Tab-separated table of C-alpha atoms and ligand atoms in Angstrom:
chain	number	residue	atom	x	y	z
A	105	MET	CA	51.542	94.465	88.981
A	106	LYS	CA	51.025	97.963	87.475
A	107	TYR	CA	49.483	100.487	90.094
A	108	ASP	CA	46.529	102.617	89.146
A	109	ILE	CA	47.644	105.917	87.871
A	110	SER	CA	45.310	108.732	87.612
A	111	ILE	CA	45.960	111.622	84.907
A	112	THR	CA	45.392	115.372	85.731
A	113	LYS	CA	46.644	117.194	82.558
A	114	THR	CA	47.411	120.753	83.228
A	115	THR	CA	45.669	123.311	81.640
A	116	ASN	CA	48.318	125.927	80.991
A	117	PRO	CA	50.834	123.897	78.704
A	118	ALA	CA	54.545	125.422	78.388
A	119	ALA	CA	56.441	126.643	74.793
A	120	ARG	CA	58.754	124.221	74.408
A	121	PRO	CA	61.892	125.776	73.900
A	122	THR	CA	62.497	126.042	69.907
A	123	ASP	CA	66.415	126.097	69.695
A	124	GLU	CA	67.221	123.054	71.068
A	125	SER	CA	71.074	123.921	70.626
A	126	LYS	CA	70.577	126.185	73.946
A	127	LEU	CA	68.611	123.268	75.986
A	128	GLY	CA	72.037	122.652	77.711
A	129	PHE	CA	71.057	119.583	81.541
A	130	GLY	CA	68.049	120.141	83.676
A	131	LYS	CA	67.175	123.636	83.637
A	132	ILE	CA	63.695	123.027	82.479
A	133	PHE	CA	61.300	120.479	82.889
A	134	THR	CA	57.878	119.320	81.215
A	135	ASP	CA	54.036	120.140	81.576
A	136	HIS	CA	53.989	116.801	84.257
A	137	MET	CA	55.470	115.002	87.117
A	138	PHE	CA	54.522	111.744	88.576
A	139	LEU	CA	53.812	111.544	92.140
A	140	MET	CA	53.013	108.433	94.826
A	141	ASP	CA	53.058	108.040	98.265
A	142	TYR	CA	54.073	105.406	100.798
A	143	ALA	CA	53.099	104.153	104.047
A	144	ALA	CA	54.165	101.206	105.842
A	145	ASP	CA	50.684	100.503	106.495
A	146	ARG	CA	48.928	100.524	102.831
A	147	GLY	CA	51.665	100.372	100.685
A	148	TRP	CA	52.168	102.531	97.731
A	149	TYR	CA	49.196	104.525	97.063
A	150	ASN	CA	47.961	107.295	95.211
A	151	ALA	CA	50.172	107.038	91.825
A	152	ARG	CA	49.497	109.971	90.060
A	153	ILE	CA	50.646	112.188	86.964
A	154	VAL	CA	50.061	116.245	87.344
A	155	PRO	CA	51.351	119.318	86.179
A	156	PHE	CA	54.785	119.996	87.164
A	157	GLY	CA	55.312	121.412	90.246
A	158	PRO	CA	56.375	122.370	93.875
A	159	ILE	CA	56.276	119.403	96.308
A	160	PRO	CA	54.635	120.829	100.067
A	161	THR	CA	56.802	119.117	102.492
A	162	HIS	CA	56.467	119.086	106.095
A	163	PRO	CA	59.539	120.963	107.573
A	164	ALA	CA	60.515	117.836	109.996
A	165	SER	CA	60.568	115.599	106.928
A	166	THR	CA	63.260	113.089	107.448
A	167	VAL	CA	64.556	113.755	103.645
A	168	PHE	CA	65.548	117.048	105.129
A	169	HIS	CA	67.256	115.843	108.139
A	170	TYR	CA	68.650	112.897	107.967
A	171	GLY	CA	68.715	112.363	104.238
A	172	ALA	CA	66.953	109.550	102.460
A	173	GLU	CA	67.019	110.075	99.583
A	174	ILE	CA	68.762	108.262	96.453
A	175	PHE	CA	67.950	109.031	92.375
A	176	GLU	CA	68.099	107.505	88.905
A	177	GLY	CA	69.636	108.766	85.797
A	178	MET	CA	67.765	107.729	82.187
A	179	LYS	CA	66.524	109.290	78.891
A	180	ALA	CA	64.257	108.833	76.239
A	181	TYR	CA	65.928	109.122	73.027
A	182	ARG	CA	63.808	110.302	69.636
A	183	ALA	CA	64.840	107.437	67.443
A	184	ALA	CA	65.344	107.012	63.780
A	185	ASP	CA	62.335	104.681	62.691
A	186	GLY	CA	59.974	107.241	64.303
A	187	THR	CA	59.589	105.720	67.586
A	188	ILE	CA	60.265	107.504	71.124
A	189	ARG	CA	62.470	104.866	73.076
A	190	LEU	CA	64.973	104.180	76.269
A	191	PHE	CA	67.789	102.102	77.008
A	192	ARG	CA	67.516	99.620	79.601
A	193	PRO	CA	65.261	100.652	81.750
A	194	LEU	CA	64.854	97.810	84.109
A	195	GLU	CA	68.240	97.632	85.082
A	196	ASN	CA	67.606	101.489	86.444
A	197	VAL	CA	64.317	99.997	88.059
A	198	ARG	CA	66.353	97.641	89.834
A	199	ARG	CA	69.550	99.779	91.083
A	200	LEU	CA	66.464	102.415	92.185
A	201	ASN	CA	65.530	99.232	94.155
A	202	GLN	CA	68.774	98.393	95.238
A	203	SER	CA	69.403	101.650	96.101
A	204	ALA	CA	66.166	101.946	98.400
A	205	GLU	CA	67.556	98.629	100.201
A	206	ARG	CA	70.544	100.207	101.692
A	207	LEU	CA	68.847	103.587	102.675
A	208	CYS	CA	65.757	101.435	104.108
A	209	LEU	CA	63.248	103.033	102.201
A	210	PRO	CA	60.878	101.002	100.646
A	211	THR	CA	61.252	99.035	97.421
A	212	ILE	CA	58.781	99.417	94.068
A	213	ASP	CA	57.076	96.552	91.609
A	214	GLU	CA	59.493	96.378	88.715
A	215	GLU	CA	56.846	96.110	86.583
A	216	GLY	CA	54.481	98.521	88.161
A	217	CYS	CA	58.195	100.956	87.555
A	218	LEU	CA	58.330	100.572	84.367
A	219	ASP	CA	55.293	101.501	84.024
A	220	ILE	CA	55.296	104.325	85.326
A	221	LEU	CA	57.974	105.631	83.268
A	222	ASN	CA	56.331	104.641	80.120
A	223	GLN	CA	52.976	106.679	80.984
A	224	LEU	CA	55.365	110.046	81.810
A	225	VAL	CA	57.079	109.777	78.626
A	226	GLU	CA	54.071	108.397	76.398
A	227	LEU	CA	52.487	111.643	77.830
A	228	GLU	CA	55.346	114.070	77.436
A	229	ARG	CA	56.651	112.808	73.948
A	230	ASP	CA	56.153	115.890	72.394
A	231	TRP	CA	59.149	117.235	75.064
A	232	VAL	CA	61.516	114.496	73.873
A	233	PRO	CA	63.901	116.811	71.675
A	234	HIS	CA	64.393	116.331	67.813
A	235	SER	CA	67.895	117.490	67.127
A	236	GLU	CA	71.188	114.635	67.017
A	237	GLY	CA	72.429	113.806	70.710
A	238	THR	CA	69.506	115.505	72.423
A	239	SER	CA	66.910	113.399	74.638
A	240	LEU	CA	64.458	113.552	77.365
A	241	TYR	CA	66.111	113.022	80.780
A	242	LEU	CA	64.257	111.341	83.486
A	243	ARG	CA	64.772	111.920	86.734
A	244	PRO	CA	63.509	108.783	89.156
A	245	PHE	CA	63.463	109.685	92.746
A	246	LEU	CA	62.616	108.296	95.908
A	247	TYR	CA	62.449	109.467	99.787
A	248	GLY	CA	61.636	109.610	103.484
A	249	ASN	CA	58.890	111.221	104.157
A	250	ASP	CA	58.116	111.251	108.195
A	251	PRO	CA	57.027	114.176	109.744
A	252	HIS	CA	58.838	114.096	112.695
A	253	LEU	CA	62.234	113.985	113.962
A	254	GLY	CA	63.336	110.552	115.127
A	255	VAL	CA	65.817	108.689	113.541
A	256	HIS	CA	65.000	105.818	112.429
A	257	ALA	CA	63.690	104.042	109.101
A	258	VAL	CA	61.085	105.573	107.514
A	259	SER	CA	57.546	104.705	107.493
A	260	ASN	CA	55.923	107.317	105.233
A	261	ALA	CA	58.049	107.785	101.349
A	262	VAL	CA	57.422	109.776	98.000
A	263	PHE	CA	58.165	108.051	94.761
A	264	ALA	CA	58.602	111.056	92.022
A	265	VAL	CA	59.665	111.307	88.465
A	266	ILE	CA	60.525	114.542	86.717
A	267	CYS	CA	61.816	114.988	82.820
A	268	SER	CA	63.965	117.344	81.390
A	269	PRO	CA	65.000	117.503	77.790
A	270	VAL	CA	68.303	118.503	77.321
A	271	GLY	CA	70.822	119.044	74.685
A	272	ALA	CA	73.718	117.321	72.677
A	273	TYR	CA	76.292	116.778	75.619
A	274	TYR	CA	79.529	117.322	73.496
A	275	ALA	CA	78.583	120.427	71.519
A	276	THR	CA	81.609	120.912	69.923
A	277	GLY	CA	82.582	117.089	69.545
A	278	LEU	CA	84.179	114.577	71.609
A	279	ASN	CA	86.631	116.662	73.778
A	280	PRO	CA	88.931	114.954	76.147
A	281	VAL	CA	88.444	116.545	79.865
A	282	SER	CA	91.550	116.719	82.299
A	283	ILE	CA	91.145	114.911	85.731
A	284	ALA	CA	92.815	115.880	89.086
A	285	ILE	CA	93.393	112.955	91.156
A	286	GLU	CA	91.929	113.400	94.834
A	287	SER	CA	94.227	112.361	97.892
A	288	GLU	CA	92.369	113.781	100.595
A	289	ASP	CA	88.378	113.740	100.314
A	290	VAL	CA	86.987	109.994	99.344
A	291	ARG	CA	83.291	109.448	97.908
A	292	ALA	CA	82.677	106.595	99.740
A	293	VAL	CA	83.787	103.451	101.919
A	294	ARG	CA	82.710	99.488	101.700
A	295	GLY	CA	80.248	99.227	103.646
A	296	GLY	CA	79.200	102.730	103.056
A	297	THR	CA	76.377	104.250	100.041
A	298	GLY	CA	78.831	104.466	97.748
A	299	TYR	CA	77.060	101.690	95.834
A	300	ALA	CA	73.766	103.343	95.903
A	301	LYS	CA	72.871	106.205	93.745
A	302	CYS	CA	71.934	108.602	96.663
A	303	GLY	CA	72.184	112.498	97.174
A	304	GLY	CA	73.983	111.894	100.076
A	305	ASN	CA	77.107	110.864	97.792
A	306	TYR	CA	76.718	113.785	95.533
A	307	ALA	CA	77.074	116.389	98.752
A	308	ALA	CA	79.973	114.773	100.379
A	309	SER	CA	81.724	114.851	96.818
A	310	LEU	CA	81.274	118.646	96.002
A	311	ARG	CA	84.020	120.417	97.498
A	312	ALA	CA	86.684	117.806	95.884
A	313	GLY	CA	84.926	118.467	92.625
A	314	LYS	CA	85.160	122.618	93.982
A	315	ARG	CA	88.694	122.337	94.236
A	316	ALA	CA	89.682	120.459	91.093
A	317	GLU	CA	87.797	123.139	88.803
A	318	GLU	CA	89.053	126.224	90.525
A	319	LYS	CA	92.849	125.005	89.447
A	320	GLY	CA	91.515	124.519	86.477
A	321	TYR	CA	89.913	120.754	85.822
A	322	ASN	CA	87.299	119.079	84.769
A	323	GLN	CA	86.574	116.674	87.569
A	324	VAL	CA	88.018	114.660	90.128
A	325	LEU	CA	89.585	110.889	89.799
A	326	TRP	CA	88.204	109.286	93.465
A	327	LEU	CA	90.898	106.862	95.336
A	328	ASP	CA	89.069	103.880	97.638
A	329	GLY	CA	88.633	105.504	101.434
A	330	VAL	CA	90.815	103.101	102.981
A	331	GLU	CA	93.992	103.507	101.914
A	332	ARG	CA	93.583	106.323	98.762
A	333	LYS	CA	95.380	103.849	96.366
A	334	TYR	CA	93.238	101.912	94.288
A	335	ILE	CA	91.298	103.722	91.692
A	336	GLU	CA	87.117	103.892	91.852
A	337	GLU	CA	85.634	106.303	89.908
A	338	VAL	CA	85.858	109.442	88.238
A	339	GLY	CA	83.583	112.509	89.087
A	340	ALA	CA	80.359	111.218	88.757
A	341	MET	CA	81.000	108.087	86.263
A	342	ASN	CA	82.815	104.976	86.428
A	343	VAL	CA	86.254	104.511	84.603
A	344	MET	CA	87.892	102.673	82.115
A	345	PHE	CA	91.359	102.163	80.846
A	346	LYS	CA	93.299	100.577	78.087
A	347	ILE	CA	96.570	99.099	78.767
A	348	ASP	CA	98.570	96.544	76.331
A	349	GLY	CA	95.465	96.586	74.305
A	350	LYS	CA	93.632	95.032	77.523
A	351	ILE	CA	90.529	96.993	79.426
A	352	VAL	CA	90.895	97.498	83.195
A	353	THR	CA	88.305	98.641	85.365
A	354	PRO	CA	87.855	99.003	88.738
A	355	ALA	CA	86.019	96.280	90.399
A	356	LEU	CA	82.234	96.877	92.067
A	357	THR	CA	83.967	96.081	95.790
A	358	GLY	CA	80.834	98.305	97.112
A	359	SER	CA	82.171	101.727	96.882
A	360	VAL	CA	81.641	101.702	92.906
A	361	LEU	CA	78.423	102.749	91.675
A	362	PRO	CA	77.300	99.650	89.358
A	363	GLY	CA	76.938	102.226	85.671
A	364	ILE	CA	74.686	101.091	83.679
A	365	THR	CA	76.609	102.487	80.772
A	366	ARG	CA	80.095	100.520	82.356
A	367	LYS	CA	77.790	97.616	82.252
A	368	SER	CA	77.084	98.019	78.755
A	369	ALA	CA	80.586	98.931	78.337
A	370	ILE	CA	81.939	95.645	79.340
A	371	GLU	CA	79.498	94.405	77.559
A	372	LEU	CA	80.129	95.406	74.315
A	373	LEU	CA	84.013	95.140	74.700
A	374	ARG	CA	83.708	91.687	75.069
A	375	SER	CA	81.721	90.905	72.134
A	376	TRP	CA	84.151	92.657	69.933
A	377	GLY	CA	87.060	90.369	71.799
A	378	TYR	CA	88.235	92.683	73.538
A	379	ASP	CA	89.792	91.400	77.455
A	380	VAL	CA	88.098	92.482	80.226
A	381	GLU	CA	89.409	93.020	83.800
A	382	GLU	CA	86.851	93.480	86.831
A	383	ARG	CA	89.502	93.719	89.463
A	384	LEU	CA	91.096	96.456	91.715
A	385	PHE	CA	93.401	98.766	89.733
A	386	SER	CA	95.674	101.285	92.174
A	387	VAL	CA	96.723	104.452	91.316
A	388	GLU	CA	100.654	102.927	90.934
A	389	GLU	CA	100.048	100.986	88.721
A	390	LEU	CA	98.403	103.512	85.888
A	391	PHE	CA	101.136	105.572	86.368
A	392	ASP	CA	103.421	102.954	85.351
A	393	ALA	CA	101.769	102.195	82.862
A	394	LEU	CA	101.756	105.795	81.652
A	395	GLU	CA	105.075	106.090	82.169
A	396	ASN	CA	106.044	103.497	80.198
A	397	GLY	CA	103.865	104.373	77.041
A	398	ARG	CA	101.432	101.274	77.463
A	399	LEU	CA	98.393	103.192	78.654
A	400	GLU	CA	97.117	103.704	75.636
A	401	GLU	CA	93.192	105.203	76.471
A	402	ALA	CA	91.074	106.123	79.381
A	403	TRP	CA	87.680	107.582	79.972
A	404	GLY	CA	84.557	107.166	81.747
A	405	THR	CA	80.846	106.116	81.476
A	406	GLY	CA	77.816	107.233	82.170
A	407	THR	CA	74.401	108.171	80.877
A	408	ALA	CA	74.897	111.632	80.736
A	409	ALA	CA	78.041	111.468	78.369
A	410	VAL	CA	77.699	108.189	77.155
A	411	VAL	CA	81.623	107.810	77.125
A	412	SER	CA	84.037	110.848	78.360
A	413	PRO	CA	87.900	110.616	77.198
A	414	ILE	CA	90.698	111.482	79.441
A	415	GLY	CA	93.319	113.792	77.859
A	416	HIS	CA	95.114	115.021	81.018
A	417	LEU	CA	95.445	113.465	85.284
A	418	PHE	CA	97.061	115.997	87.435
A	419	TYR	CA	98.581	113.633	90.503
A	420	ASN	CA	100.711	115.294	93.246
A	421	GLY	CA	102.111	118.516	91.954
A	422	LYS	CA	102.157	116.640	88.430
A	423	GLU	CA	100.054	116.652	84.793
A	424	TYR	CA	100.931	113.536	82.934
A	425	THR	CA	98.731	113.126	79.602
A	426	VAL	CA	97.163	110.583	78.203
A	427	SER	CA	96.542	109.585	74.392
A	428	ASP	CA	98.180	113.250	73.250
A	429	ASN	CA	94.891	114.510	74.560
A	430	LYS	CA	92.978	113.152	72.172
A	431	ILE	CA	90.192	110.923	71.798
A	432	GLY	CA	91.113	107.634	71.696
A	433	PRO	CA	89.855	104.911	68.706
A	434	LEU	CA	88.786	102.475	71.049
A	435	THR	CA	86.972	105.257	72.694
A	436	GLN	CA	85.207	106.969	70.127
A	437	ARG	CA	84.228	103.085	68.500
A	438	LEU	CA	82.130	102.742	72.236
A	439	TYR	CA	80.848	106.249	72.056
A	440	ASP	CA	79.052	105.399	68.353
A	441	GLU	CA	78.499	102.172	68.924
A	442	LEU	CA	76.703	103.151	72.171
A	443	THR	CA	74.855	105.791	70.675
A	444	ALA	CA	73.994	104.218	67.700
A	445	ILE	CA	71.852	101.370	69.841
A	446	GLN	CA	70.278	104.213	71.854
A	447	TRP	CA	68.798	106.279	68.590
A	448	GLY	CA	67.961	103.781	67.041
A	449	ARG	CA	70.511	103.914	63.759
A	450	ALA	CA	72.271	100.006	64.623
A	451	GLU	CA	71.355	97.013	64.621
A	452	ASP	CA	70.384	96.345	68.531
A	453	PRO	CA	71.459	92.494	69.381
A	454	PHE	CA	71.011	92.827	72.775
A	455	GLY	CA	67.639	94.101	72.902
A	456	TRP	CA	69.054	97.247	75.044
A	457	SER	CA	66.730	99.725	72.870
A	458	VAL	CA	62.735	99.910	74.600
A	459	LYS	CA	60.424	100.827	72.281
A	460	VAL	CA	57.684	102.976	74.970
A	461	CYS	CA	55.599	104.448	71.741
A	462	HIS	CA	55.228	106.379	68.360
A	463	GLY	CA	56.536	110.016	68.741
B	1380	PLP	C1	74.497	107.181	88.314
B	1380	PLP	C2	75.787	107.465	88.406
B	1380	PLP	C3	77.492	106.941	87.659
B	1380	PLP	C4	77.215	106.191	86.363
B	1380	PLP	O1	75.314	105.293	86.115
B	1380	PLP	P1	74.859	105.102	84.484
B	1380	PLP	O2	74.312	104.213	85.334
B	1380	PLP	O3	76.102	104.962	83.632
B	1380	PLP	O4	74.483	106.293	84.235
B	1380	PLP	C5	78.763	106.411	87.943
B	1380	PLP	N1	78.781	106.874	88.870
B	1380	PLP	C6	77.952	107.531	90.189
B	1380	PLP	C7	78.491	107.856	91.346
B	1380	PLP	C8	76.628	107.758	89.484
B	1380	PLP	O5	76.168	108.700	90.891
């Protein structure tokens, strides 16, 4: 079911950035955005693409007080054949609805949501940058918008999509990151909202991230919230390890975000003949593998970076080096293959890359 989308074009289009090497991440936005309102007694209504700008919001709105907010992150790519493409967009729509269900926010029709994304990307196609490694980042978000302070599941909500041209994540090649293992703060617990992509999870993770940065580390490796024993994620990415030729990644136990890059990496690795174990993986087991020289590679996965090699791990006052602080061959192969599919440079045997329009 498609939503009936009205389109109001801007009369004052912005100049598009000319130097694509300075795009960075999420700093500039395109000329238009998508908005749609929800009321319990009407369902979704007033679907519209309008000029980009502030969204007037009631000061008592649920989103300000009780954190009823979820989001997605995906990219539109300018592909080698001149088309604009999305990568597994239905996965993002399904995850948005799973997050919505967890936070008692209204879900969106799958076909309708894909149509919203397609129409917005098509309208903004000239904003999809051209340089290698660049893309148009899409940020769909959905929040509770009841204009009163009672705590309850919401009856009013807003769904919005904004777009931002983003630069190549790796300006200077795929550099390994240094990671501090966090044994105090936790990101999520089972039964909580860890598997939902909600803003509150990020708010709760900022303190540990800031502490790690102050010590000179790029990101935090999160442990489980009960025993501080099992590895969960790295920063806002999923994490994978290559040990004795096998791949190990934390199972989706409820506190781990089900990444689409994670899922794609697992499917690719299995298609290449690798054993991929999704299971509980303890920090002891990690250090055992490190100390016995069996840890071959470690990397994070996520839409922004695709894969991010881990070069250093810091835990309980000690620093350890992984794969000589260099990108490992399998990490590199995963990066090359995933990006080749995303930018339409390679065959796409899985049908992951979905055409939106001609560029
Ligand atoms: C979005 C996100 C990921 C990565 O998901 P992708 O779909 O691969 O981009 C991993 N962990 C957290 C906490 C996230 O928010």
